[in-house]
mmCIF file of C-alpha atoms in Angstrom:
data_model
loop_
_atom_site.group_PDB
_atom_site.id
_atom_site.type_symbol
_atom_site.label_atom_id
_atom_site.label_comp_id
_atom_site.label_asym_id
_atom_site.label_seq_id
_atom_site.Cartn_x
_atom_site.Cartn_y
_atom_site.Cartn_z
ATOM 1 C CA GLU A 1 -165.753 39.041 -59.250
ATOM 2 C CA ASP A 2 -164.909 37.830 -62.742
ATOM 3 C CA LEU A 3 -166.169 39.917 -65.616
ATOM 4 C CA ASP A 4 -167.518 37.973 -68.603
ATOM 5 C CA ILE A 5 -166.488 40.253 -71.447
ATOM 6 C CA ARG A 6 -168.787 38.469 -73.934
ATOM 7 C CA GLN A 7 -171.835 39.469 -71.873
ATOM 8 C CA VAL A 8 -171.055 43.195 -71.982
ATOM 9 C CA ALA A 9 -171.159 43.193 -75.793
ATOM 10 C CA GLY A 10 -173.768 45.356 -77.474
ATOM 11 C CA MET A 11 -175.423 48.735 -77.273
ATOM 12 C CA TRP A 12 -175.176 50.903 -74.144
ATOM 13 C CA HIS A 13 -176.268 54.433 -73.212
ATOM 14 C CA SER A 14 -174.408 56.850 -70.928
ATOM 15 C CA MET A 15 -176.883 57.669 -68.149
ATOM 16 C CA ALA A 16 -174.678 59.543 -65.678
ATOM 17 C CA MET A 17 -171.120 60.811 -65.475
ATOM 18 C CA ALA A 18 -169.125 61.547 -62.374
ATOM 19 C CA ALA A 19 -165.640 62.948 -61.835
ATOM 20 C CA SER A 20 -163.207 63.904 -59.124
ATOM 21 C CA ASP A 21 -162.597 67.226 -60.896
ATOM 22 C CA ILE A 22 -165.471 69.140 -62.486
ATOM 23 C CA SER A 23 -163.241 70.408 -65.324
ATOM 24 C CA LEU A 24 -163.125 66.865 -66.757
ATOM 25 C CA LEU A 25 -166.844 67.068 -67.584
ATOM 26 C CA ASP A 26 -168.057 70.664 -67.158
ATOM 27 C CA SER A 27 -168.490 71.626 -70.804
ATOM 28 C CA GLU A 28 -169.709 69.945 -73.968
ATOM 29 C CA THR A 29 -166.134 69.679 -75.175
ATOM 30 C CA ALA A 30 -164.564 68.703 -71.823
ATOM 31 C CA PRO A 31 -161.859 66.058 -72.286
ATOM 32 C CA LEU A 32 -163.738 63.126 -70.788
ATOM 33 C CA ARG A 33 -167.289 63.989 -71.759
ATOM 34 C CA VAL A 34 -167.774 60.981 -73.982
ATOM 35 C CA TYR A 35 -170.916 58.973 -74.621
ATOM 36 C CA VAL A 36 -170.501 55.220 -74.890
ATOM 37 C CA GLN A 37 -172.546 53.688 -77.700
ATOM 38 C CA GLU A 38 -171.394 50.129 -78.021
ATOM 39 C CA LEU A 39 -168.953 47.642 -76.532
ATOM 40 C CA ARG A 40 -167.414 45.054 -78.867
ATOM 41 C CA PRO A 41 -165.256 42.309 -77.345
ATOM 42 C CA THR A 42 -162.466 41.117 -79.648
ATOM 43 C CA PRO A 43 -161.347 37.489 -80.083
ATOM 44 C CA GLN A 44 -158.289 38.370 -77.939
ATOM 45 C CA ASP A 45 -160.580 39.480 -75.057
ATOM 46 C CA ASN A 46 -159.791 43.144 -75.596
ATOM 47 C CA LEU A 47 -162.715 45.554 -75.747
ATOM 48 C CA GLU A 48 -163.476 47.987 -78.545
ATOM 49 C CA ILE A 49 -165.434 50.960 -77.179
ATOM 50 C CA ILE A 50 -167.518 52.887 -79.714
ATOM 51 C CA LEU A 51 -168.301 56.384 -78.466
ATOM 52 C CA ARG A 52 -169.471 59.838 -79.447
ATOM 53 C CA LYS A 53 -168.015 63.184 -78.428
ATOM 54 C CA ARG A 54 -168.695 66.872 -79.184
ATOM 55 C CA GLU A 55 -166.059 68.510 -81.346
ATOM 56 C CA ASN A 56 -166.443 71.732 -83.324
ATOM 57 C CA HIS A 57 -170.180 71.918 -82.532
ATOM 58 C CA ALA A 58 -170.842 68.447 -83.951
ATOM 59 C CA CYS A 59 -171.090 64.932 -82.607
ATOM 60 C CA ILE A 60 -168.329 62.757 -83.879
ATOM 61 C CA GLU A 61 -168.054 59.025 -83.504
ATOM 62 C CA GLY A 62 -164.823 57.437 -82.427
ATOM 63 C CA ASN A 63 -163.501 54.273 -80.955
ATOM 64 C CA ILE A 64 -160.976 53.283 -78.340
ATOM 65 C CA MET A 65 -159.348 49.891 -77.993
ATOM 66 C CA ALA A 66 -159.194 48.772 -74.363
ATOM 67 C CA GLN A 67 -156.470 46.176 -73.798
ATOM 68 C CA ARG A 68 -157.140 43.417 -71.310
ATOM 69 C CA THR A 69 -154.981 42.994 -68.218
ATOM 70 C CA GLU A 70 -154.534 40.102 -65.782
ATOM 71 C CA ASP A 71 -157.634 41.354 -63.961
ATOM 72 C CA PRO A 72 -160.708 40.562 -66.131
ATOM 73 C CA ALA A 73 -162.454 43.761 -64.947
ATOM 74 C CA VAL A 74 -159.520 46.114 -65.699
ATOM 75 C CA PHE A 75 -158.357 47.359 -69.110
ATOM 76 C CA THR A 76 -155.770 49.855 -70.281
ATOM 77 C CA VAL A 77 -156.475 52.443 -72.960
ATOM 78 C CA ASP A 78 -154.372 54.978 -74.749
ATOM 79 C CA TYR A 79 -156.680 57.998 -74.493
ATOM 80 C CA GLN A 80 -154.858 61.260 -73.826
ATOM 81 C CA GLY A 81 -152.070 59.101 -72.378
ATOM 82 C CA GLU A 82 -152.260 55.580 -71.004
ATOM 83 C CA LYS A 83 -155.081 55.135 -68.532
ATOM 84 C CA LYS A 84 -156.770 52.288 -66.700
ATOM 85 C CA ILE A 85 -160.473 51.545 -67.063
ATOM 86 C CA SER A 86 -162.090 49.440 -64.344
ATOM 87 C CA VAL A 87 -165.546 47.908 -64.421
ATOM 88 C CA LEU A 88 -166.994 48.476 -60.938
ATOM 89 C CA ASP A 89 -170.234 46.562 -61.287
ATOM 90 C CA THR A 90 -172.618 45.169 -63.909
ATOM 91 C CA ASP A 91 -175.601 42.867 -64.134
ATOM 92 C CA TYR A 92 -174.987 42.570 -67.919
ATOM 93 C CA THR A 93 -178.678 43.077 -68.802
ATOM 94 C CA HIS A 94 -179.492 46.510 -67.313
ATOM 95 C CA TYR A 95 -176.451 48.470 -66.128
ATOM 96 C CA MET A 96 -172.699 48.740 -65.979
ATOM 97 C CA PHE A 97 -170.556 51.135 -63.927
ATOM 98 C CA PHE A 98 -166.996 51.848 -65.000
ATOM 99 C CA CYS A 99 -164.283 54.297 -63.997
ATOM 100 C CA MET A 100 -161.272 55.626 -65.835
ATOM 101 C CA GLU A 101 -158.171 57.138 -64.312
ATOM 102 C CA ALA A 102 -158.260 60.801 -65.222
ATOM 103 C CA PRO A 103 -155.746 63.057 -63.547
ATOM 104 C CA ALA A 104 -156.850 66.625 -64.112
ATOM 105 C CA PRO A 105 -154.094 69.060 -65.104
ATOM 106 C CA GLY A 106 -151.839 69.614 -62.111
ATOM 107 C CA THR A 107 -153.184 66.708 -60.053
ATOM 108 C CA GLU A 108 -151.680 63.330 -59.264
ATOM 109 C CA ASN A 109 -154.826 61.275 -59.360
ATOM 110 C CA GLY A 110 -158.318 61.763 -60.579
ATOM 111 C CA MET A 111 -161.155 59.716 -61.910
ATOM 112 C CA MET A 112 -164.141 59.812 -64.243
ATOM 113 C CA CYS A 113 -166.909 57.250 -63.885
ATOM 114 C CA GLN A 114 -170.016 56.455 -65.906
ATOM 115 C CA TYR A 115 -173.259 54.624 -65.387
ATOM 116 C CA LEU A 116 -174.223 52.856 -68.617
ATOM 117 C CA ALA A 117 -177.640 51.354 -69.278
ATOM 118 C CA ARG A 118 -178.999 49.064 -71.980
ATOM 119 C CA THR A 119 -182.070 51.272 -72.445
ATOM 120 C CA LEU A 120 -182.761 54.989 -72.040
ATOM 121 C CA LYS A 121 -185.260 54.304 -69.254
ATOM 122 C CA ALA A 122 -184.206 56.057 -66.046
ATOM 123 C CA ASP A 123 -183.818 53.741 -63.054
ATOM 124 C CA ASN A 124 -183.572 55.544 -59.710
ATOM 125 C CA GLU A 125 -182.486 52.386 -57.872
ATOM 126 C CA VAL A 126 -179.538 51.902 -60.206
ATOM 127 C CA MET A 127 -178.670 55.617 -59.944
ATOM 128 C CA GLU A 128 -178.556 55.253 -56.152
ATOM 129 C CA LYS A 129 -176.418 52.125 -56.518
ATOM 130 C CA PHE A 130 -174.034 54.098 -58.777
ATOM 131 C CA ASP A 131 -173.815 56.839 -56.152
ATOM 132 C CA ARG A 132 -173.025 54.252 -53.443
ATOM 133 C CA ALA A 133 -170.362 52.635 -55.660
ATOM 134 C CA LEU A 134 -168.707 56.045 -56.109
ATOM 135 C CA GLN A 135 -168.491 56.456 -52.343
ATOM 136 C CA THR A 136 -166.286 53.342 -52.092
ATOM 137 C CA LEU A 137 -163.595 54.808 -54.365
ATOM 138 C CA PRO A 138 -160.284 56.142 -53.026
ATOM 139 C CA VAL A 139 -160.837 59.620 -54.510
ATOM 140 C CA HIS A 140 -163.711 61.982 -53.767
ATOM 141 C CA ILE A 141 -165.980 61.816 -56.775
ATOM 142 C CA ARG A 142 -169.442 63.158 -57.440
ATOM 143 C CA ILE A 143 -172.085 62.924 -60.113
ATOM 144 C CA ILE A 144 -171.813 65.956 -62.356
ATOM 145 C CA LEU A 145 -174.018 64.960 -65.287
ATOM 146 C CA ASP A 146 -177.306 63.176 -64.826
ATOM 147 C CA LEU A 147 -178.315 62.213 -68.353
ATOM 148 C CA THR A 148 -181.468 60.304 -67.404
ATOM 149 C CA GLN A 149 -183.625 63.158 -68.729
ATOM 150 C CA GLY A 150 -182.225 62.559 -72.214
ATOM 151 C CA LYS A 151 -181.408 66.223 -72.963
ATOM 152 C CA GLU A 152 -177.864 65.521 -74.125
ATOM 153 C CA GLN A 153 -177.295 66.123 -77.828
ATOM 154 C CA CYS A 154 -174.543 63.597 -78.457
ATOM 155 C CA ARG A 155 -176.308 60.678 -76.910
ATOM 156 C CA VAL A 156 -177.886 58.175 -79.241
#
Protein backbone atom coordinates (compact mmCIF):
# COMPACT_ATOMS: atom_id res chain seq x y z
CA GLU A 1 0.00 0.00 0.00
CA ASP A 2 1.34 3.43 -0.91
CA LEU A 3 2.00 5.81 1.93
CA ASP A 4 1.00 9.43 1.32
CA ILE A 5 3.70 11.24 3.27
CA ARG A 6 1.79 14.56 3.16
CA GLN A 7 -1.08 13.00 5.13
CA VAL A 8 1.12 11.90 8.03
CA ALA A 9 2.23 15.49 8.67
CA GLY A 10 1.38 17.03 12.02
CA MET A 11 1.25 16.25 15.71
CA TRP A 12 1.35 12.67 17.00
CA HIS A 13 1.53 11.05 20.45
CA SER A 14 3.38 7.84 21.35
CA MET A 15 0.70 5.54 22.78
CA ALA A 16 2.57 2.23 23.02
CA MET A 17 6.08 0.93 22.44
CA ALA A 18 7.11 -2.61 21.69
CA ALA A 19 10.50 -4.25 21.21
CA SER A 20 12.12 -7.57 20.50
CA ASP A 21 14.54 -6.96 23.39
CA ILE A 22 13.33 -5.39 26.64
CA SER A 23 16.66 -3.56 27.15
CA LEU A 24 15.79 -1.26 24.22
CA LEU A 25 12.93 0.25 26.25
CA ASP A 26 13.19 -0.89 29.88
CA SER A 27 14.36 2.35 31.48
CA GLU A 28 13.63 6.04 31.07
CA THR A 29 16.98 6.48 29.36
CA ALA A 30 16.88 3.28 27.27
CA PRO A 31 18.29 3.87 23.78
CA LEU A 32 15.03 3.68 21.86
CA ARG A 33 12.63 5.11 24.41
CA VAL A 34 11.70 8.13 22.35
CA TYR A 35 8.40 9.96 22.15
CA VAL A 36 7.33 11.17 18.72
CA GLN A 37 5.85 14.66 18.76
CA GLU A 38 5.51 15.70 15.17
CA LEU A 39 6.14 14.48 11.64
CA ARG A 40 7.17 17.06 9.03
CA PRO A 41 7.44 15.93 5.40
CA THR A 42 10.09 17.83 3.42
CA PRO A 43 9.73 19.00 -0.20
CA GLN A 44 12.04 16.10 -1.18
CA ASP A 45 9.61 13.58 0.41
CA ASN A 46 11.93 12.90 3.33
CA LEU A 47 10.42 12.99 6.81
CA GLU A 48 11.63 15.10 9.71
CA ILE A 49 10.71 13.41 13.01
CA ILE A 50 10.49 15.69 16.04
CA LEU A 51 10.82 13.72 19.27
CA ARG A 52 11.51 13.93 22.97
CA LYS A 53 13.78 11.74 25.06
CA ARG A 54 14.92 11.56 28.71
CA GLU A 55 18.52 12.57 29.25
CA ASN A 56 20.11 13.61 32.55
CA HIS A 57 16.72 13.61 34.32
CA ALA A 58 15.20 16.05 31.81
CA CYS A 59 13.16 15.82 28.65
CA ILE A 60 15.06 17.03 25.67
CA GLU A 61 13.68 17.65 22.23
CA GLY A 62 15.48 16.40 19.18
CA ASN A 63 14.89 15.61 15.58
CA ILE A 64 15.84 12.90 13.15
CA MET A 65 15.77 13.17 9.38
CA ALA A 66 14.31 10.05 7.77
CA GLN A 67 15.43 9.66 4.16
CA ARG A 68 12.96 8.24 1.68
CA THR A 69 13.68 5.00 -0.16
CA GLU A 70 12.13 3.43 -3.27
CA ASP A 71 9.40 2.04 -1.02
CA PRO A 72 7.12 4.94 0.05
CA ALA A 73 6.53 3.32 3.47
CA VAL A 74 10.23 2.74 4.28
CA PHE A 75 12.81 5.34 5.35
CA THR A 76 16.40 5.19 6.51
CA VAL A 77 17.68 7.13 9.50
CA ASP A 78 21.07 7.66 11.02
CA TYR A 79 20.21 7.07 14.68
CA GLN A 80 22.88 5.15 16.58
CA GLY A 81 23.95 3.80 13.18
CA GLU A 82 21.94 3.53 9.99
CA LYS A 83 18.56 1.94 10.53
CA LYS A 84 15.39 1.38 8.54
CA ILE A 85 12.02 2.72 9.67
CA SER A 86 8.93 1.10 8.16
CA VAL A 87 5.36 2.33 8.44
CA LEU A 88 3.25 -0.78 9.07
CA ASP A 89 -0.20 0.78 8.95
CA THR A 90 -1.98 4.13 9.24
CA ASP A 91 -5.40 5.62 8.65
CA TYR A 92 -3.79 9.11 8.69
CA THR A 93 -6.49 10.59 10.98
CA HIS A 94 -6.28 8.41 14.12
CA TYR A 95 -3.25 6.11 14.24
CA MET A 96 0.04 5.09 12.72
CA PHE A 97 2.19 2.05 13.50
CA PHE A 98 5.88 2.09 12.64
CA CYS A 99 8.88 -0.11 13.36
CA MET A 100 12.58 0.60 13.41
CA GLU A 101 15.38 -1.91 13.06
CA ALA A 102 17.05 -2.05 16.44
CA PRO A 103 19.59 -4.79 16.99
CA ALA A 104 20.25 -5.01 20.70
CA PRO A 105 23.91 -5.35 21.70
CA GLY A 106 25.13 -8.79 20.68
CA THR A 107 22.16 -9.62 18.45
CA GLU A 108 21.85 -9.74 14.68
CA ASN A 109 18.35 -8.41 14.36
CA GLY A 110 15.93 -6.66 16.59
CA MET A 111 13.09 -4.24 16.33
CA MET A 112 11.29 -1.44 18.15
CA CYS A 113 7.77 -0.47 17.14
CA GLN A 114 5.42 2.31 18.20
CA TYR A 115 1.73 3.02 18.02
CA LEU A 116 1.21 6.74 17.42
CA ALA A 117 -2.12 8.51 17.79
CA ARG A 118 -3.36 11.97 16.84
CA THR A 119 -4.97 12.44 20.26
CA LEU A 120 -4.20 11.18 23.76
CA LYS A 121 -7.50 9.30 23.89
CA ALA A 122 -6.90 5.58 24.44
CA ASP A 123 -8.44 3.34 21.78
CA ASN A 124 -8.56 -0.35 22.73
CA GLU A 125 -9.47 -1.42 19.19
CA VAL A 126 -6.40 0.27 17.76
CA MET A 127 -4.24 -1.20 20.56
CA GLU A 128 -5.49 -4.67 19.61
CA LYS A 129 -4.79 -3.92 15.94
CA PHE A 130 -1.23 -2.86 16.91
CA ASP A 131 -0.77 -6.13 18.79
CA ARG A 132 -1.98 -8.11 15.76
CA ALA A 133 0.36 -6.16 13.45
CA LEU A 134 3.29 -7.04 15.73
CA GLN A 135 2.45 -10.72 15.41
CA THR A 136 3.02 -10.56 11.63
CA LEU A 137 6.64 -9.42 12.01
CA PRO A 138 9.60 -11.75 11.44
CA VAL A 139 10.99 -11.21 14.96
CA HIS A 140 9.23 -11.95 18.24
CA ILE A 141 8.16 -8.60 19.61
CA ARG A 142 5.93 -7.61 22.48
CA ILE A 143 4.40 -4.48 23.91
CA ILE A 144 6.56 -3.28 26.78
CA LEU A 145 5.19 0.22 27.38
CA ASP A 146 1.50 0.98 27.27
CA LEU A 147 1.36 4.77 27.44
CA THR A 148 -2.42 5.09 27.09
CA GLN A 149 -2.71 5.99 30.78
CA GLY A 150 -0.65 9.12 30.15
CA LYS A 151 1.76 8.63 33.08
CA GLU A 152 4.89 9.16 31.01
CA GLN A 153 6.79 12.34 31.83
CA CYS A 154 8.34 13.04 28.45
CA ARG A 155 5.17 12.78 26.48
CA VAL A 156 3.54 16.00 25.39
